[in-house]
Tab-separated table of C-alpha atoms and ligand atoms in Angstrom:
chain	number	residue	atom	x	y	z
A	1146	MET	CA	-35.184	-42.361	-62.121
A	1147	PRO	CA	-33.362	-40.878	-58.972
A	1148	MET	CA	-29.561	-41.063	-58.932
A	1149	GLN	CA	-28.223	-44.049	-57.071
A	1150	ARG	CA	-24.834	-45.451	-55.968
A	1151	LEU	CA	-23.067	-47.330	-58.653
A	1152	ASP	CA	-22.369	-50.322	-56.446
A	1153	LYS	CA	-26.160	-50.417	-55.480
A	1154	ILE	CA	-27.157	-50.230	-59.231
A	1155	LEU	CA	-24.962	-53.088	-60.173
A	1156	ALA	CA	-25.838	-55.298	-57.037
A	1157	SER	CA	-29.646	-54.733	-58.000
A	1158	GLN	CA	-29.004	-56.194	-61.360
A	1159	SER	CA	-27.440	-59.320	-59.918
A	1160	VAL	CA	-23.969	-58.402	-61.313
A	1161	GLY	CA	-22.604	-59.488	-57.931
A	1162	SER	CA	-23.115	-59.127	-54.242
A	1163	ARG	CA	-22.419	-55.410	-53.064
A	1164	SER	CA	-18.741	-56.363	-52.002
A	1165	GLU	CA	-18.124	-58.374	-55.222
A	1166	VAL	CA	-19.232	-55.231	-57.321
A	1167	ARG	CA	-17.069	-53.011	-55.283
A	1168	ALA	CA	-14.174	-55.066	-56.121
A	1169	LEU	CA	-15.041	-54.971	-59.888
A	1170	ILE	CA	-15.319	-51.047	-59.667
A	1171	LYS	CA	-12.069	-50.918	-57.700
A	1172	ARG	CA	-10.312	-53.111	-60.422
A	1173	GLY	CA	-11.539	-50.343	-62.989
A	1174	ARG	CA	-13.742	-52.895	-64.773
A	1175	VAL	CA	-16.878	-50.469	-64.692
A	1176	ARG	CA	-17.195	-47.566	-66.833
A	1177	LEU	CA	-19.802	-44.966	-66.536
A	1178	ASN	CA	-20.524	-42.745	-69.573
A	1179	GLY	CA	-17.184	-43.832	-71.157
A	1180	GLU	CA	-15.124	-42.956	-68.102
A	1181	VAL	CA	-13.455	-45.778	-65.936
A	1182	ALA	CA	-15.487	-45.346	-62.688
A	1183	LYS	CA	-13.203	-46.064	-59.523
A	1184	LYS	CA	-15.436	-45.230	-56.673
A	1185	PRO	CA	-18.531	-47.375	-55.682
A	1186	GLU	CA	-20.237	-44.322	-54.301
A	1187	LEU	CA	-20.341	-42.406	-57.661
A	1188	LYS	CA	-23.830	-41.724	-58.419
A	1189	ALA	CA	-25.642	-42.535	-61.651
A	1190	ASP	CA	-29.128	-42.610	-63.320
A	1191	PRO	CA	-29.451	-46.237	-64.166
A	1192	GLU	CA	-32.102	-45.487	-66.861
A	1193	THR	CA	-29.998	-42.893	-68.845
A	1194	ASP	CA	-26.679	-43.164	-67.961
A	1195	LYS	CA	-24.423	-45.595	-70.021
A	1196	ILE	CA	-22.776	-48.281	-67.605
A	1197	GLU	CA	-20.415	-50.918	-68.836
A	1198	ILE	CA	-19.016	-53.864	-67.103
A	1199	GLY	CA	-15.952	-55.413	-68.625
A	1200	GLY	CA	-16.835	-53.830	-71.876
A	1201	GLU	CA	-20.550	-54.981	-71.942
A	1202	LEU	CA	-23.338	-52.497	-71.691
A	1203	LEU	CA	-25.630	-52.976	-68.732
A	1204	HIS	CA	-29.224	-53.225	-69.629
A	1205	PHE	CA	-30.938	-51.904	-66.635
A	1206	LYS	CA	-34.128	-53.547	-65.627
A	1207	ARG	CA	-36.171	-51.843	-62.875
A	1208	HIS	CA	-37.965	-55.168	-62.267
A	1209	VAL	CA	-38.136	-58.609	-63.280
A	1210	TYR	CA	-41.235	-60.662	-64.115
A	1211	LEU	CA	-41.004	-64.268	-64.465
A	1212	MET	CA	-43.489	-67.003	-65.680
A	1213	MET	CA	-43.022	-70.199	-63.833
A	1214	ASN	CA	-44.648	-73.639	-64.493
A	1215	LYS	CA	-44.935	-74.515	-60.893
A	1216	PRO	CA	-44.432	-78.222	-60.090
A	1217	GLY	CA	-46.240	-80.037	-57.370
A	1218	GLY	CA	-44.330	-80.363	-54.019
A	1219	VAL	CA	-42.869	-76.947	-53.767
A	1220	VAL	CA	-44.406	-74.127	-51.634
A	1221	SER	CA	-45.466	-70.656	-53.034
A	1222	ALA	CA	-43.255	-68.606	-50.622
A	1223	SER	CA	-39.943	-66.685	-50.687
A	1224	ASN	CA	-38.299	-68.831	-48.103
A	1225	ASP	CA	-39.257	-71.732	-45.840
A	1226	THR	CA	-37.230	-73.447	-43.328
A	1227	ARG	CA	-38.240	-76.924	-44.128
A	1228	MET	CA	-39.545	-77.151	-47.710
A	1229	ARG	CA	-38.270	-76.206	-51.076
A	1230	THR	CA	-39.739	-72.944	-52.522
A	1231	VAL	CA	-40.625	-71.642	-55.999
A	1232	ILE	CA	-37.759	-69.052	-55.589
A	1233	ASP	CA	-35.265	-72.075	-55.106
A	1234	LEU	CA	-36.194	-73.135	-58.496
A	1235	VAL	CA	-35.316	-69.805	-60.143
A	1236	PRO	CA	-32.011	-70.304	-61.953
A	1237	GLU	CA	-29.062	-68.134	-61.140
A	1238	SER	CA	-29.344	-66.202	-64.475
A	1239	LEU	CA	-32.775	-64.939	-63.666
A	1240	PHE	CA	-32.545	-64.527	-59.925
A	1241	ARG	CA	-32.341	-61.168	-58.030
A	1242	ARG	CA	-33.024	-60.452	-54.519
A	1243	GLY	CA	-36.478	-59.513	-53.374
A	1244	LEU	CA	-38.107	-61.989	-55.883
A	1245	PHE	CA	-41.454	-63.233	-54.414
A	1246	PRO	CA	-44.463	-65.276	-55.968
A	1247	ALA	CA	-47.311	-62.839	-56.831
A	1248	GLY	CA	-50.151	-64.885	-55.386
A	1249	ARG	CA	-50.150	-68.559	-53.934
A	1250	LEU	CA	-50.803	-71.840	-55.276
A	1251	ASP	CA	-51.193	-74.851	-52.780
A	1252	ARG	CA	-48.166	-77.111	-52.474
A	1253	ASP	CA	-49.814	-79.806	-54.671
A	1254	THR	CA	-51.176	-77.423	-57.318
A	1255	GLU	CA	-49.229	-76.898	-60.508
A	1256	GLY	CA	-49.196	-74.428	-63.244
A	1257	LEU	CA	-48.977	-70.790	-63.951
A	1258	LEU	CA	-47.197	-68.574	-61.408
A	1259	ILE	CA	-45.874	-65.172	-61.618
A	1260	ILE	CA	-42.567	-64.352	-59.805
A	1261	THR	CA	-41.582	-60.644	-59.462
A	1262	ASP	CA	-39.836	-58.184	-57.364
A	1263	ASP	CA	-42.419	-55.541	-58.287
A	1264	GLY	CA	-44.876	-55.095	-55.202
A	1265	ASP	CA	-47.018	-52.776	-56.987
A	1266	PHE	CA	-47.596	-55.141	-59.804
A	1267	ALA	CA	-48.441	-57.931	-57.565
A	1268	HIS	CA	-50.854	-55.767	-55.448
A	1269	ARG	CA	-52.597	-54.536	-58.619
A	1270	MET	CA	-53.123	-57.974	-59.855
A	1271	LEU	CA	-54.380	-59.441	-56.672
A	1272	SER	CA	-56.615	-56.768	-55.823
A	1273	PRO	CA	-60.210	-57.461	-55.870
A	1274	LYS	CA	-60.750	-54.205	-57.902
A	1275	SER	CA	-58.724	-55.448	-60.752
A	1276	ALA	CA	-61.007	-58.514	-60.913
A	1277	VAL	CA	-58.390	-60.611	-62.661
A	1278	TYR	CA	-59.796	-64.039	-63.828
A	1279	LYS	CA	-57.891	-67.318	-63.303
A	1280	LEU	CA	-58.463	-70.466	-65.222
A	1281	TYR	CA	-57.812	-73.790	-63.613
A	1282	GLU	CA	-58.012	-77.195	-64.982
A	1283	ALA	CA	-58.739	-80.004	-62.461
A	1284	GLN	CA	-59.538	-83.568	-62.290
A	1285	VAL	CA	-62.291	-84.181	-59.707
A	1286	SER	CA	-63.634	-87.377	-57.918
A	1287	ALA	CA	-67.188	-87.465	-59.154
A	1288	PRO	CA	-69.278	-86.737	-62.161
A	1289	ILE	CA	-70.112	-83.194	-62.979
A	1290	GLY	CA	-73.699	-82.347	-64.164
A	1291	GLU	CA	-75.870	-79.480	-64.743
A	1292	ARG	CA	-76.462	-79.117	-60.968
A	1293	GLU	CA	-72.930	-78.444	-60.160
A	1294	ILE	CA	-72.580	-76.108	-63.152
A	1295	ALA	CA	-75.517	-74.120	-62.002
A	1296	LEU	CA	-74.320	-74.101	-58.418
A	1297	PHE	CA	-70.911	-72.718	-59.450
A	1298	ARG	CA	-72.821	-70.166	-61.765
A	1299	GLU	CA	-74.905	-69.008	-58.926
A	1300	GLY	CA	-71.922	-68.626	-56.483
A	1301	ILE	CA	-70.823	-71.389	-54.110
A	1302	ARG	CA	-71.314	-71.044	-50.424
A	1303	PHE	CA	-68.705	-72.737	-48.266
A	1304	GLN	CA	-69.898	-74.753	-44.936
A	1305	ASP	CA	-68.551	-71.947	-42.901
A	1306	GLY	CA	-71.023	-69.473	-44.777
A	1307	THR	CA	-68.449	-67.771	-47.031
A	1308	SER	CA	-69.845	-66.842	-50.272
A	1309	CYS	CA	-68.068	-66.974	-53.409
A	1310	LEU	CA	-68.610	-64.830	-56.624
A	1311	PRO	CA	-70.196	-66.693	-59.542
A	1312	ALA	CA	-67.745	-69.179	-61.285
A	1313	GLU	CA	-67.811	-70.866	-64.693
A	1314	LEU	CA	-67.514	-74.608	-64.714
A	1315	THR	CA	-67.036	-76.591	-67.850
A	1316	VAL	CA	-66.588	-80.209	-68.439
A	1317	LEU	CA	-63.579	-80.912	-70.705
A	1318	CYS	CA	-63.642	-84.673	-70.391
A	1319	ALA	CA	-66.653	-86.347	-68.731
A	1320	GLY	CA	-66.525	-89.534	-66.878
A	1321	GLU	CA	-66.273	-91.010	-63.262
A	1322	THR	CA	-63.199	-88.583	-62.521
A	1323	PRO	CA	-63.926	-85.877	-65.020
A	1324	LYS	CA	-61.522	-83.247	-66.277
A	1325	VAL	CA	-62.985	-79.699	-65.715
A	1326	GLN	CA	-62.177	-76.350	-66.187
A	1327	VAL	CA	-63.127	-73.426	-63.713
A	1328	ARG	CA	-62.817	-69.806	-64.096
A	1329	ILE	CA	-62.795	-67.607	-61.026
A	1330	CYS	CA	-61.895	-63.942	-60.236
A	1331	GLU	CA	-61.177	-64.228	-56.628
A	1332	GLY	CA	-58.340	-65.990	-54.687
A	1333	LYS	CA	-59.809	-67.284	-51.392
A	1334	PHE	CA	-57.524	-69.683	-49.574
A	1335	HIS	CA	-57.954	-73.233	-50.947
A	1336	GLN	CA	-60.839	-71.894	-53.143
A	1337	ILE	CA	-61.316	-74.383	-55.894
A	1338	LYS	CA	-60.866	-77.283	-53.524
A	1339	LYS	CA	-63.328	-75.857	-51.289
A	1340	MET	CA	-65.803	-75.068	-54.095
A	1341	PHE	CA	-65.775	-78.712	-55.316
A	1342	LEU	CA	-66.058	-79.995	-51.576
A	1343	ALA	CA	-69.211	-77.864	-51.474
A	1344	VAL	CA	-70.745	-79.810	-54.180
A	1345	GLY	CA	-69.600	-83.292	-52.821
A	1346	CYS	CA	-66.435	-83.694	-54.968
A	1347	LYS	CA	-62.666	-83.833	-54.245
A	1348	VAL	CA	-60.016	-82.240	-56.330
A	1349	LEU	CA	-57.645	-85.047	-57.463
A	1350	GLN	CA	-55.415	-82.727	-59.609
A	1351	LEU	CA	-55.279	-78.860	-60.098
A	1352	LYS	CA	-53.253	-76.820	-62.498
A	1353	ARG	CA	-53.707	-72.953	-63.104
A	1354	VAL	CA	-53.534	-72.513	-66.975
A	1355	LYS	CA	-54.415	-68.723	-67.270
A	1356	ILE	CA	-54.108	-65.509	-65.272
A	1357	GLY	CA	-56.303	-62.618	-67.018
A	1358	GLY	CA	-55.095	-62.971	-70.508
A	1359	LEU	CA	-51.827	-64.488	-69.859
A	1360	VAL	CA	-51.595	-68.148	-70.792
A	1361	LEU	CA	-49.187	-70.558	-69.370
A	1362	ASP	CA	-46.416	-71.276	-71.983
A	1363	GLU	CA	-46.689	-75.017	-72.315
A	1364	LYS	CA	-43.076	-75.218	-73.506
A	1365	LEU	CA	-42.059	-74.475	-69.883
A	1366	LYS	CA	-41.607	-78.062	-68.274
A	1367	PRO	CA	-42.597	-78.220	-64.467
A	1368	GLY	CA	-40.331	-76.307	-62.464
A	1369	GLU	CA	-38.937	-74.113	-65.456
A	1370	CYS	CA	-39.458	-70.430	-65.642
A	1371	ARG	CA	-38.622	-67.643	-68.140
A	1372	GLU	CA	-38.836	-63.880	-68.223
A	1373	MET	CA	-42.137	-62.214	-69.339
A	1374	SER	CA	-42.407	-59.937	-72.139
A	1375	GLU	CA	-44.153	-56.481	-71.705
A	1376	GLU	CA	-47.039	-57.650	-73.722
A	1377	GLU	CA	-47.441	-60.646	-71.387
A	1378	ARG	CA	-47.115	-58.428	-68.311
A	1379	ARG	CA	-50.017	-56.207	-69.860
A	1380	ALA	CA	-52.173	-59.312	-70.849
A	1381	VAL	CA	-52.571	-60.057	-67.096
A	1382	PHE	CA	-54.958	-57.212	-66.819
A	1383	PHE	CA	-56.897	-57.910	-70.080
A	1384	LYS	CA	-60.551	-57.761	-69.265
A	1385	GLN	CA	-62.318	-61.173	-70.206
A	1386	ASN	CA	-65.859	-61.641	-70.984
A	1387	PRO	CA	-67.549	-62.919	-67.914
B	1880	URA	N1	-57.533	-73.023	-55.539
B	1880	URA	C1	-57.202	-74.134	-54.661
B	1880	URA	O1	-57.845	-74.796	-53.979
B	1880	URA	N2	-55.839	-74.281	-54.559
B	1880	URA	C2	-54.826	-73.533	-55.412
B	1880	URA	O2	-53.796	-73.878	-55.295
B	1880	URA	C3	-55.312	-72.436	-56.130
B	1880	URA	C4	-56.728	-72.220	-56.143
């Protein structure tokens, strides 16, 4: 990794703001490869140099990847002047500048959301070329039968003429307001809600439970998040059988 200023490295790892880390350095609390580093402008390679703060080794992370169980009522955005965002829910211990939600869920949609500061990762995940499947569970306003399942399989067409790729619709719990599962590999605006509207149903509740091979950790309560492992990050791109 290219050499960077010590104060920039520490600020990027949420050790403190740029001025706070400069103060730490000036107070002699930071060591670089065993030597007290008194100048914030000293250059270091954060991946190979040994940096200690108050005697504790810095474990440098180029990017962070968080799995969130998004609750209803918050917007999938980095900032909003009026409403609470998913970034507002990230605890201080996991927060760093530049975090954003990789993809969007509607305000009332719950479930699996990835939050990261890695633009390339998000771009690859959202690119149609990657064909990453998303699995949703929904409760809908009318019974679902073979006709609706076939229409989803053929590819739904919205009223404005937009065509969707084939999707898999499965009934999990039949009834007047059935619980269903839908698997899609695109991310059109309000896609699931519009797909059901096209077959005459309203979505009453919507939750994303899987992205590629990454499954929502059900131990996460709504609003909670945790760091993803490297294996979980790779699982996003696992190819699923259509
Ligand atoms: N489809 C929708 O309609 N809403 C979401 O939040 C996600 C997919």
